[in-house]
mmCIF file of C-alpha atoms (C1' of nucleotides) in Angstrom:
data_model
loop_
_atom_site.group_PDB
_atom_site.id
_atom_site.type_symbol
_atom_site.label_atom_id
_atom_site.label_comp_id
_atom_site.label_asym_id
_atom_site.label_seq_id
_atom_site.Cartn_x
_atom_site.Cartn_y
_atom_site.Cartn_z
ATOM 1 C CA UNK A 1 -8.152 27.228 18.166
ATOM 2 C CA UNK A 2 -5.237 25.576 16.466
ATOM 3 C CA UNK A 3 -2.684 27.686 14.685
ATOM 4 C CA UNK A 4 -3.906 28.322 11.153
ATOM 5 C CA UNK A 5 -0.684 29.953 10.039
ATOM 6 C CA UNK A 6 0.632 26.868 8.393
ATOM 7 C CA UNK A 7 0.661 28.422 4.939
ATOM 8 C CA UNK A 8 4.415 28.702 4.819
ATOM 9 C CA UNK A 9 6.643 27.380 7.534
ATOM 10 C CA UNK A 10 9.660 29.621 7.995
ATOM 11 C CA UNK A 11 12.145 28.737 5.285
ATOM 12 C CA UNK A 12 14.969 26.478 6.309
ATOM 13 C CA UNK A 13 13.408 25.214 9.506
ATOM 14 C CA UNK A 14 12.922 21.515 9.031
ATOM 15 C CA UNK A 15 15.485 20.260 11.481
ATOM 16 C CA UNK A 16 18.639 21.230 9.663
ATOM 17 C CA UNK A 17 17.274 20.002 6.349
ATOM 18 C CA UNK A 18 18.656 21.771 3.341
ATOM 19 C CA UNK A 19 15.683 23.844 2.253
ATOM 20 C CA UNK A 20 15.441 23.997 -1.502
ATOM 21 C CA UNK A 21 12.759 25.874 -3.380
ATOM 22 C CA UNK A 22 11.222 22.574 -4.433
ATOM 23 C CA UNK A 23 10.972 21.290 -0.881
ATOM 24 C CA UNK A 24 9.418 24.534 0.240
ATOM 25 C CA UNK A 25 6.857 24.423 -2.555
ATOM 26 C CA UNK A 26 5.989 20.803 -1.815
ATOM 27 C CA UNK A 27 5.605 21.541 1.864
ATOM 28 C CA UNK A 28 3.516 24.650 1.219
ATOM 29 C CA UNK A 29 1.246 22.794 -1.186
ATOM 30 C CA UNK A 30 0.669 20.104 1.399
ATOM 31 C CA UNK A 31 -0.009 22.659 4.113
ATOM 32 C CA UNK A 32 -2.456 24.483 1.836
ATOM 33 C CA UNK A 33 -4.235 21.370 0.647
ATOM 34 C CA UNK A 34 -4.205 20.378 4.296
ATOM 35 C CA UNK A 35 -7.175 18.157 5.079
ATOM 36 C CA UNK A 36 -7.463 16.939 1.503
ATOM 37 C CA UNK A 37 -4.736 14.380 2.131
ATOM 38 C CA UNK A 38 -3.441 14.601 -1.429
ATOM 39 C CA UNK A 39 -1.522 11.881 -3.200
ATOM 40 C CA UNK A 40 1.935 12.513 -4.647
ATOM 41 C CA UNK A 41 0.382 13.106 -8.073
ATOM 42 C CA UNK A 42 -2.087 15.589 -6.655
ATOM 43 C CA UNK A 43 0.698 17.430 -4.871
ATOM 44 C CA UNK A 44 2.581 17.404 -8.151
ATOM 45 C CA UNK A 45 -0.285 19.043 -10.064
ATOM 46 C CA UNK A 46 -0.557 21.945 -7.630
ATOM 47 C CA UNK A 47 3.182 22.243 -7.180
ATOM 48 C CA UNK A 48 3.645 22.471 -10.936
ATOM 49 C CA UNK A 49 1.244 25.422 -11.045
ATOM 50 C CA UNK A 50 3.519 27.251 -8.642
ATOM 51 C CA UNK A 51 6.799 26.000 -10.074
ATOM 52 C CA UNK A 52 6.351 24.697 -13.614
ATOM 53 C CA UNK A 53 9.824 23.185 -13.751
ATOM 54 C CA UNK A 54 9.270 20.770 -10.889
ATOM 55 C CA UNK A 55 9.184 17.087 -11.734
ATOM 56 C CA UNK A 56 7.167 14.240 -10.303
ATOM 57 C CA UNK A 57 10.298 12.418 -9.193
ATOM 58 C CA UNK A 58 11.324 15.488 -7.243
ATOM 59 C CA UNK A 59 7.922 15.655 -5.594
ATOM 60 C CA UNK A 60 8.378 12.046 -4.529
ATOM 61 C CA UNK A 61 11.863 12.808 -3.288
ATOM 62 C CA UNK A 62 10.712 15.852 -1.344
ATOM 63 C CA UNK A 63 7.785 14.013 0.204
ATOM 64 C CA UNK A 64 10.104 11.218 1.283
ATOM 65 C CA UNK A 65 12.656 13.618 2.691
ATOM 66 C CA UNK A 66 10.036 15.648 4.551
ATOM 67 C CA UNK A 67 8.534 12.457 5.914
ATOM 68 C CA UNK A 68 11.949 11.288 7.082
ATOM 69 C CA UNK A 69 12.533 14.653 8.744
ATOM 70 C CA UNK A 70 9.232 14.303 10.578
ATOM 71 C CA UNK A 71 7.719 17.397 8.957
ATOM 72 C CA UNK A 72 4.836 15.499 7.357
ATOM 73 C CA UNK A 73 3.271 12.060 7.568
ATOM 74 C CA UNK A 74 2.680 9.433 4.932
ATOM 75 C CA UNK A 75 -0.774 7.873 4.972
ATOM 76 C CA UNK A 76 -1.435 4.484 3.449
ATOM 77 C CA UNK A 77 -4.980 3.270 2.998
ATOM 78 C CA UNK A 78 -5.286 -0.111 1.396
ATOM 79 C CA UNK A 79 -3.201 -0.339 -1.746
ATOM 80 C CA UNK A 80 -4.136 3.026 -3.147
ATOM 81 C CA UNK A 81 -1.476 5.617 -3.804
ATOM 82 C CA UNK A 82 0.035 7.036 -0.616
ATOM 83 C CA UNK A 83 -1.442 10.224 0.673
ATOM 84 C CA UNK A 84 0.405 12.842 2.672
ATOM 85 C CA UNK A 85 -0.657 14.735 5.758
ATOM 86 C CA UNK A 86 0.795 17.812 7.475
ATOM 87 C CA UNK A 87 -0.979 16.978 10.761
ATOM 88 C CA UNK A 88 1.665 15.801 13.198
ATOM 89 C CA UNK A 89 -0.686 15.081 16.099
ATOM 90 C CA UNK A 90 -1.337 11.417 16.816
ATOM 91 C CA UNK A 91 -4.483 10.609 14.880
ATOM 92 C CA UNK A 92 -6.233 7.992 12.781
ATOM 93 C CA UNK A 93 -7.506 8.308 9.239
ATOM 94 C CA UNK A 94 -11.059 7.667 8.209
ATOM 95 C CA UNK A 95 -11.723 7.064 4.564
ATOM 96 C CA UNK A 96 -15.333 7.702 3.602
ATOM 97 C CA UNK A 97 -16.440 5.436 0.778
ATOM 98 C CA UNK A 98 -19.412 7.744 0.206
ATOM 99 C CA UNK A 99 -17.582 10.958 -0.551
ATOM 100 C CA UNK A 100 -14.170 9.510 -1.235
ATOM 101 C CA UNK A 101 -12.511 11.765 1.321
ATOM 102 C CA UNK A 102 -10.036 11.139 4.116
ATOM 103 C CA UNK A 103 -10.609 12.659 7.556
ATOM 104 C CA UNK A 104 -8.265 13.004 10.492
ATOM 105 C CA UNK A 105 -9.707 11.431 13.620
ATOM 106 C CA UNK A 106 -8.258 12.461 16.969
ATOM 107 C CA UNK A 107 -8.013 10.416 20.148
ATOM 108 C CA UNK A 108 -10.709 10.721 22.810
ATOM 109 C CA UNK A 109 -9.547 12.723 25.819
ATOM 110 C CA UNK A 110 -7.156 10.640 27.873
ATOM 111 C CA UNK A 111 -7.288 7.683 25.526
ATOM 112 C CA UNK A 112 -4.152 5.833 24.522
ATOM 113 C CA UNK A 113 -3.996 4.108 21.186
ATOM 114 C CA UNK A 114 -1.542 1.408 22.186
ATOM 115 C CA UNK A 115 -2.762 0.314 25.630
ATOM 116 C CA UNK A 116 -5.793 -1.482 24.242
ATOM 117 C CA UNK A 117 -3.563 -4.014 22.496
ATOM 118 C CA UNK A 118 -2.205 -7.095 24.246
ATOM 119 C CA UNK A 119 1.403 -6.664 23.218
ATOM 120 C CA UNK A 120 3.894 -9.383 24.151
ATOM 121 C CA UNK A 121 6.306 -8.045 26.763
ATOM 122 C CA UNK A 122 9.411 -6.570 25.208
ATOM 123 C CA UNK A 123 7.532 -5.311 22.170
ATOM 124 C CA UNK A 124 8.482 -1.741 21.444
ATOM 125 C CA UNK A 125 6.152 0.214 19.167
ATOM 126 C CA UNK A 126 7.933 2.809 17.075
ATOM 127 C CA UNK A 127 5.076 3.627 14.778
ATOM 128 C CA UNK A 128 1.371 2.971 14.642
ATOM 129 C CA UNK A 129 -0.965 3.394 11.732
ATOM 130 C CA UNK A 130 -4.728 3.322 12.122
ATOM 131 C CA UNK A 131 -6.901 3.435 9.034
ATOM 132 C CA UNK A 132 -10.671 3.125 9.056
ATOM 133 C CA UNK A 133 -13.116 2.790 6.229
ATOM 134 C CA UNK A 134 -16.822 3.486 6.211
ATOM 135 C CA UNK A 135 -19.314 6.262 5.601
ATOM 136 C CA UNK A 136 -19.078 9.612 7.339
ATOM 137 C CA UNK A 137 -22.842 10.165 7.272
ATOM 138 C CA UNK A 138 -22.672 13.952 7.040
ATOM 139 C CA UNK A 139 -21.707 14.765 3.463
ATOM 140 C CA UNK A 140 -24.489 14.901 0.860
ATOM 141 C CA UNK A 141 -23.317 11.744 -0.864
ATOM 142 C CA UNK A 142 -23.166 9.908 2.435
ATOM 143 C CA UNK A 143 -26.640 10.999 3.421
ATOM 144 C CA UNK A 144 -27.857 9.557 0.164
ATOM 145 C CA UNK A 145 -25.827 6.407 0.736
ATOM 146 C CA UNK A 146 -27.393 6.158 4.162
ATOM 147 C CA UNK A 147 -30.857 6.308 2.741
ATOM 148 C CA UNK A 148 -31.772 9.924 3.583
ATOM 149 C CA UNK A 149 -33.263 10.115 0.103
ATOM 150 C CA UNK B 1 -8.670 -23.769 22.880
ATOM 151 C CA UNK B 2 -9.420 -22.548 19.435
ATOM 152 C CA UNK B 3 -10.107 -25.035 16.710
ATOM 153 C CA UNK B 4 -6.797 -26.029 15.157
ATOM 154 C CA UNK B 5 -8.378 -28.041 12.358
ATOM 155 C CA UNK B 6 -7.995 -25.275 9.845
ATOM 156 C CA UNK B 7 -5.751 -27.293 7.575
ATOM 157 C CA UNK B 8 -8.512 -27.773 5.081
ATOM 158 C CA UNK B 9 -11.843 -26.086 5.486
ATOM 159 C CA UNK B 10 -14.621 -28.303 4.224
ATOM 160 C CA UNK B 11 -14.722 -27.922 0.460
ATOM 161 C CA UNK B 12 -17.335 -25.579 -0.863
ATOM 162 C CA UNK B 13 -18.037 -23.787 2.378
ATOM 163 C CA UNK B 14 -17.030 -20.195 1.826
ATOM 164 C CA UNK B 15 -20.447 -18.641 1.837
ATOM 165 C CA UNK B 16 -21.749 -20.059 -1.391
ATOM 166 C CA UNK B 17 -18.506 -19.367 -3.200
ATOM 167 C CA UNK B 18 -17.763 -21.677 -6.090
ATOM 168 C CA UNK B 19 -14.959 -23.782 -4.689
ATOM 169 C CA UNK B 20 -12.380 -24.539 -7.305
ATOM 170 C CA UNK B 21 -9.271 -26.622 -6.684
ATOM 171 C CA UNK B 22 -7.178 -23.482 -6.995
ATOM 172 C CA UNK B 23 -9.162 -21.600 -4.387
ATOM 173 C CA UNK B 24 -8.971 -24.563 -2.044
ATOM 174 C CA UNK B 25 -5.211 -24.832 -2.512
ATOM 175 C CA UNK B 26 -4.721 -21.109 -1.951
ATOM 176 C CA UNK B 27 -6.848 -21.192 1.168
ATOM 177 C CA UNK B 28 -5.081 -24.293 2.505
ATOM 178 C CA UNK B 29 -1.659 -22.795 1.885
ATOM 179 C CA UNK B 30 -2.645 -19.682 3.777
ATOM 180 C CA UNK B 31 -4.088 -21.710 6.629
ATOM 181 C CA UNK B 32 -0.910 -23.795 6.793
ATOM 182 C CA UNK B 33 1.475 -20.882 6.561
ATOM 183 C CA UNK B 34 -0.793 -19.276 9.128
ATOM 184 C CA UNK B 35 1.147 -16.830 11.280
ATOM 185 C CA UNK B 36 3.757 -16.226 8.591
ATOM 186 C CA UNK B 37 1.474 -13.699 6.917
ATOM 187 C CA UNK B 38 2.737 -14.568 3.454
ATOM 188 C CA UNK B 39 2.613 -12.266 0.480
ATOM 189 C CA UNK B 40 0.850 -13.282 -2.725
ATOM 190 C CA UNK B 41 4.192 -14.363 -4.198
ATOM 191 C CA UNK B 42 4.960 -16.471 -1.163
ATOM 192 C CA UNK B 43 1.554 -18.104 -1.330
ATOM 193 C CA UNK B 44 2.219 -18.715 -5.015
ATOM 194 C CA UNK B 45 5.500 -20.542 -4.342
ATOM 195 C CA UNK B 46 3.917 -22.980 -1.902
ATOM 196 C CA UNK B 47 0.741 -23.329 -3.933
ATOM 197 C CA UNK B 48 2.784 -24.209 -6.993
ATOM 198 C CA UNK B 49 4.455 -27.053 -5.071
ATOM 199 C CA UNK B 50 1.012 -28.519 -4.471
ATOM 200 C CA UNK B 51 -0.464 -27.669 -7.846
ATOM 201 C CA UNK B 52 2.269 -26.975 -10.400
ATOM 202 C CA UNK B 53 -0.160 -25.647 -12.984
ATOM 203 C CA UNK B 54 -1.390 -22.740 -10.843
ATOM 204 C CA UNK B 55 -0.486 -19.254 -11.993
ATOM 205 C CA UNK B 56 0.366 -16.113 -10.052
ATOM 206 C CA UNK B 57 -2.611 -14.265 -11.511
ATOM 207 C CA UNK B 58 -4.890 -17.009 -10.244
ATOM 208 C CA UNK B 59 -3.346 -16.756 -6.792
ATOM 209 C CA UNK B 60 -4.084 -13.028 -6.847
ATOM 210 C CA UNK B 61 -7.624 -13.682 -8.049
ATOM 211 C CA UNK B 62 -8.236 -16.325 -5.399
ATOM 212 C CA UNK B 63 -6.833 -14.148 -2.630
ATOM 213 C CA UNK B 64 -9.063 -11.307 -3.732
ATOM 214 C CA UNK B 65 -12.125 -13.532 -3.963
ATOM 215 C CA UNK B 66 -11.467 -15.122 -0.570
ATOM 216 C CA UNK B 67 -10.943 -11.686 0.942
ATOM 217 C CA UNK B 68 -14.197 -10.489 -0.555
ATOM 218 C CA UNK B 69 -15.994 -13.527 0.831
ATOM 219 C CA UNK B 70 -14.600 -12.765 4.274
ATOM 220 C CA UNK B 71 -12.656 -16.022 4.502
ATOM 221 C CA UNK B 72 -9.283 -14.307 4.873
ATOM 222 C CA UNK B 73 -7.944 -10.833 5.510
ATOM 223 C CA UNK B 74 -5.616 -8.668 3.516
ATOM 224 C CA UNK B 75 -2.872 -6.992 5.506
ATOM 225 C CA UNK B 76 -1.155 -3.874 4.248
ATOM 226 C CA UNK B 77 1.927 -2.587 6.003
ATOM 227 C CA UNK B 78 3.400 0.520 4.470
ATOM 228 C CA UNK B 79 3.792 0.135 0.746
ATOM 229 C CA UNK B 80 5.186 -3.357 0.829
ATOM 230 C CA UNK B 81 3.435 -6.187 -0.948
ATOM 231 C CA UNK B 82 0.124 -7.116 0.654
ATOM 232 C CA UNK B 83 0.196 -9.986 3.081
ATOM 233 C CA UNK B 84 -2.697 -12.305 3.793
ATOM 234 C CA UNK B 85 -3.983 -13.622 7.079
ATOM 235 C CA UNK B 86 -6.431 -16.430 7.897
ATOM 236 C CA UNK B 87 -7.098 -15.023 11.374
ATOM 237 C CA UNK B 88 -10.602 -13.577 11.345
ATOM 238 C CA UNK B 89 -10.587 -12.336 14.946
ATOM 239 C CA UNK B 90 -10.268 -8.576 15.388
ATOM 240 C CA UNK B 91 -6.567 -7.958 15.778
ATOM 241 C CA UNK B 92 -3.723 -5.627 14.913
ATOM 242 C CA UNK B 93 -0.521 -6.428 13.080
ATOM 243 C CA UNK B 94 2.911 -5.780 14.467
ATOM 244 C CA UNK B 95 5.786 -5.738 12.036
ATOM 245 C CA UNK B 96 9.133 -6.323 13.709
ATOM 246 C CA UNK B 97 11.930 -4.489 11.943
ATOM 247 C CA UNK B 98 14.432 -6.686 13.746
ATOM 248 C CA UNK B 99 13.304 -10.096 12.545
ATOM 249 C CA UNK B 100 11.189 -8.970 9.626
ATOM 250 C CA UNK B 101 8.134 -10.857 10.844
ATOM 251 C CA UNK B 102 4.501 -9.918 11.279
ATOM 252 C CA UNK B 103 2.662 -10.838 14.471
ATOM 253 C CA UNK B 104 -1.022 -10.833 15.249
ATOM 254 C CA UNK B 105 -1.807 -8.712 18.290
ATOM 255 C CA UNK B 106 -5.110 -9.286 20.049
ATOM 256 C CA UNK B 107 -7.168 -6.786 21.982
ATOM 257 C CA UNK B 108 -6.814 -6.522 25.759
ATOM 258 C CA UNK B 109 -9.737 -8.092 27.620
ATOM 259 C CA UNK B 110 -12.767 -5.865 27.309
ATOM 260 C CA UNK B 111 -11.012 -3.294 25.161
ATOM 261 C CA UNK B 112 -12.683 -1.808 22.110
ATOM 262 C CA UNK B 113 -10.569 -0.630 19.230
ATOM 263 C CA UNK B 114 -12.941 2.044 18.020
ATOM 264 C CA UNK B 115 -14.142 3.725 21.212
ATOM 265 C CA UNK B 116 -10.814 5.460 21.807
ATOM 266 C CA UNK B 117 -11.303 7.554 18.674
ATOM 267 C CA UNK B 118 -13.276 10.789 18.649
ATOM 268 C CA UNK B 119 -15.435 9.983 15.641
ATOM 269 C CA UNK B 120 -17.794 12.666 14.343
ATOM 270 C CA UNK B 121 -21.368 11.591 14.995
ATOM 271 C CA UNK B 122 -22.842 9.721 12.070
ATOM 272 C CA UNK B 123 -19.550 8.118 11.164
ATOM 273 C CA UNK B 124 -20.011 4.424 10.591
ATOM 274 C CA UNK B 125 -16.854 2.291 10.650
ATOM 275 C CA UNK B 126 -17.029 -0.687 8.348
ATOM 276 C CA UNK B 127 -13.415 -1.680 8.544
ATOM 277 C CA UNK B 128 -10.460 -0.839 10.717
ATOM 278 C CA UNK B 129 -6.839 -1.577 10.052
ATOM 279 C CA UNK B 130 -4.181 -1.230 12.720
ATOM 280 C CA UNK B 131 -0.552 -1.704 11.782
ATOM 281 C CA UNK B 132 2.352 -1.198 14.158
ATOM 282 C CA UNK B 133 6.049 -1.180 13.517
ATOM 283 C CA UNK B 134 8.870 -1.683 15.971
ATOM 284 C CA UNK B 135 11.016 -4.383 17.544
ATOM 285 C CA UNK B 136 9.530 -7.408 19.224
ATOM 286 C CA UNK B 137 12.423 -7.782 21.659
ATOM 287 C CA UNK B 138 12.249 -11.553 21.955
ATOM 288 C CA UNK B 139 13.718 -12.979 18.781
ATOM 289 C CA UNK B 140 17.533 -13.341 18.602
ATOM 290 C CA UNK B 141 17.878 -10.566 16.045
ATOM 291 C CA UNK B 142 15.767 -8.237 18.152
ATOM 292 C CA UNK B 143 17.762 -8.969 21.274
ATOM 293 C CA UNK B 144 20.862 -7.968 19.348
ATOM 294 C CA UNK B 145 19.105 -4.892 18.024
ATOM 295 C CA UNK B 146 18.138 -4.032 21.581
ATOM 296 C CA UNK B 147 21.736 -4.182 22.714
ATOM 297 C CA UNK B 148 21.713 -7.567 24.455
ATOM 298 C CA UNK B 149 25.107 -8.145 22.816
ATOM 299 C "C1'" DC C 1 33.423 25.480 -3.887
ATOM 300 C "C1'" DT C 2 31.024 21.103 -3.365
ATOM 301 C "C1'" DA C 3 27.858 17.922 -1.231
ATOM 302 C "C1'" DG C 4 23.636 17.213 -2.069
ATOM 303 C "C1'" DG C 5 19.426 18.056 -4.815
ATOM 304 C "C1'" DT C 6 16.994 18.296 -9.287
ATOM 305 C "C1'" DG C 7 14.967 16.828 -13.873
ATOM 306 C "C1'" DC C 8 14.406 13.470 -17.037
ATOM 307 C "C1'" DA C 9 13.528 9.065 -18.733
ATOM 308 C "C1'" DA C 10 13.752 4.486 -18.013
ATOM 309 C "C1'" DA C 11 13.089 0.509 -14.853
ATOM 310 C "C1'" DA C 12 11.197 -1.900 -11.117
ATOM 311 C "C1'" DG C 13 7.662 -4.113 -8.405
ATOM 312 C "C1'" DG C 14 3.112 -5.320 -7.261
ATOM 313 C "C1'" DT C 15 -1.292 -5.988 -9.109
ATOM 314 C "C1'" DT C 16 -4.888 -6.201 -12.731
ATOM 315 C "C1'" DT C 17 -6.807 -7.344 -17.168
ATOM 316 C "C1'" DG C 18 -8.130 -9.372 -21.808
ATOM 317 C "C1'" DC C 19 -8.799 -13.439 -23.995
ATOM 318 C "C1'" DG C 20 -9.310 -18.256 -25.470
ATOM 319 C "C1'" DG C 21 -9.757 -22.586 -23.240
ATOM 320 C "C1'" DT C 22 -11.545 -25.184 -18.949
ATOM 321 C "C1'" DT C 23 -14.562 -26.667 -15.146
ATOM 322 C "C1'" DA C 24 -17.732 -26.822 -10.986
ATOM 323 C "C1'" DA C 25 -22.371 -27.199 -10.095
ATOM 324 C "C1'" DT D 1 -24.881 -27.142 -20.144
ATOM 325 C "C1'" DT D 2 -22.980 -22.836 -19.024
ATOM 326 C "C1'" DA D 3 -21.651 -19.069 -16.141
ATOM 327 C "C1'" DA D 4 -17.785 -18.615 -13.766
ATOM 328 C "C1'" DC D 5 -12.970 -19.505 -13.483
ATOM 329 C "C1'" DC D 6 -8.158 -20.461 -15.034
ATOM 330 C "C1'" DG D 7 -3.474 -19.698 -17.337
ATOM 331 C "C1'" DC D 8 -0.839 -16.754 -19.858
ATOM 332 C "C1'" DA D 9 1.161 -12.584 -21.174
ATOM 333 C "C1'" DA D 10 0.746 -8.016 -21.602
ATOM 334 C "C1'" DA D 11 -0.748 -3.733 -19.483
ATOM 335 C "C1'" DC D 12 -1.044 -0.615 -15.585
ATOM 336 C "C1'" DC D 13 0.221 2.476 -11.874
ATOM 337 C "C1'" DT D 14 2.896 3.934 -8.330
ATOM 338 C "C1'" DT D 15 7.353 4.514 -6.884
ATOM 339 C "C1'" DT D 16 12.432 4.271 -7.434
ATOM 340 C "C1'" DT D 17 16.807 4.878 -9.788
ATOM 341 C "C1'" DG D 18 20.894 6.341 -12.782
ATOM 342 C "C1'" DC D 19 22.997 10.094 -14.558
ATOM 343 C "C1'" DA D 20 24.270 14.775 -16.032
ATOM 344 C "C1'" DC D 21 23.384 19.289 -14.576
ATOM 345 C "C1'" DC D 22 22.467 22.737 -10.942
ATOM 346 C "C1'" DT D 23 22.398 25.209 -6.393
ATOM 347 C "C1'" DA D 24 22.128 26.218 -1.269
ATOM 348 C "C1'" DG D 25 25.100 27.016 2.254
#
DNA sequence: CTAGGTGCAAAAGGTTTGCGGTTAA
DNA sequence: TTAACCGCAAACCTTTTGCACCTAG
């Protein structure tokens, strides 16, 4: 049972990052929207409901800062707008073309995402990004797409 | 020994695709620039040397069409401009921050890129994209970056 | 108090599109 | 012949930036 208390990380605890109200709101929105993997614009919409004065540029700035601080992750799928993800575990992203949603996909027990690749010796991976596309087969739209009438 | 005669794929053989001079030039440029993983702009520069009348929009259109036909692959690393790749084998891309190059990374013998992920049952992968970032450790710049004076 | 963050508006960069003329099949 | 494609320029969308004001520490 993973910790569900991610609604509001203790203020001022992002590795010495100066915690402004805007950054807190942006982080909280992302934690609340959690598995929706919202884009910057989508974060902006919800953030503006909670803090009407916030600007889109600030949302971008906050997302970049939080990403740099390692508090969140940026997710790029194709050329679409970046999405953001509060899940810090190593995982892949699966974009379902049926329901237009993004799912986090964890590693199989004991699996290692880098050992399957024939890396030239000396290569040092600092970051790996795995994005999949397909149909999830469980959502209503996908069942239809899969021919379950 | 893989077939190296990729300089110019027989005209009109991209799965029934209408083969225009522009598409042929774009494909040839990509095949020639091969492992450089050029961006659309870079393809445009070389294509224009061979066919001065070609336009950037056409290069984009051709790259998109060729990608759709499965003749080439589009490679997205972070938010940078898309790169294109004539290598149709399953492989990952490694971007070296030291020498600013992109390398193709093949799978280890017998490895399977999807089986390491704990996919919900019913999930059907149609496409997988693996991008890594780091230092390759072999180019001069990387050796410097790695502290080899 | 002040370094750093914010809001705004404008710019940048990559990519797509609309349209009249052109061309492969 | 003609549906599909090209070249051009303008539009589009996401993201970044410059600058004056504001605020957390």
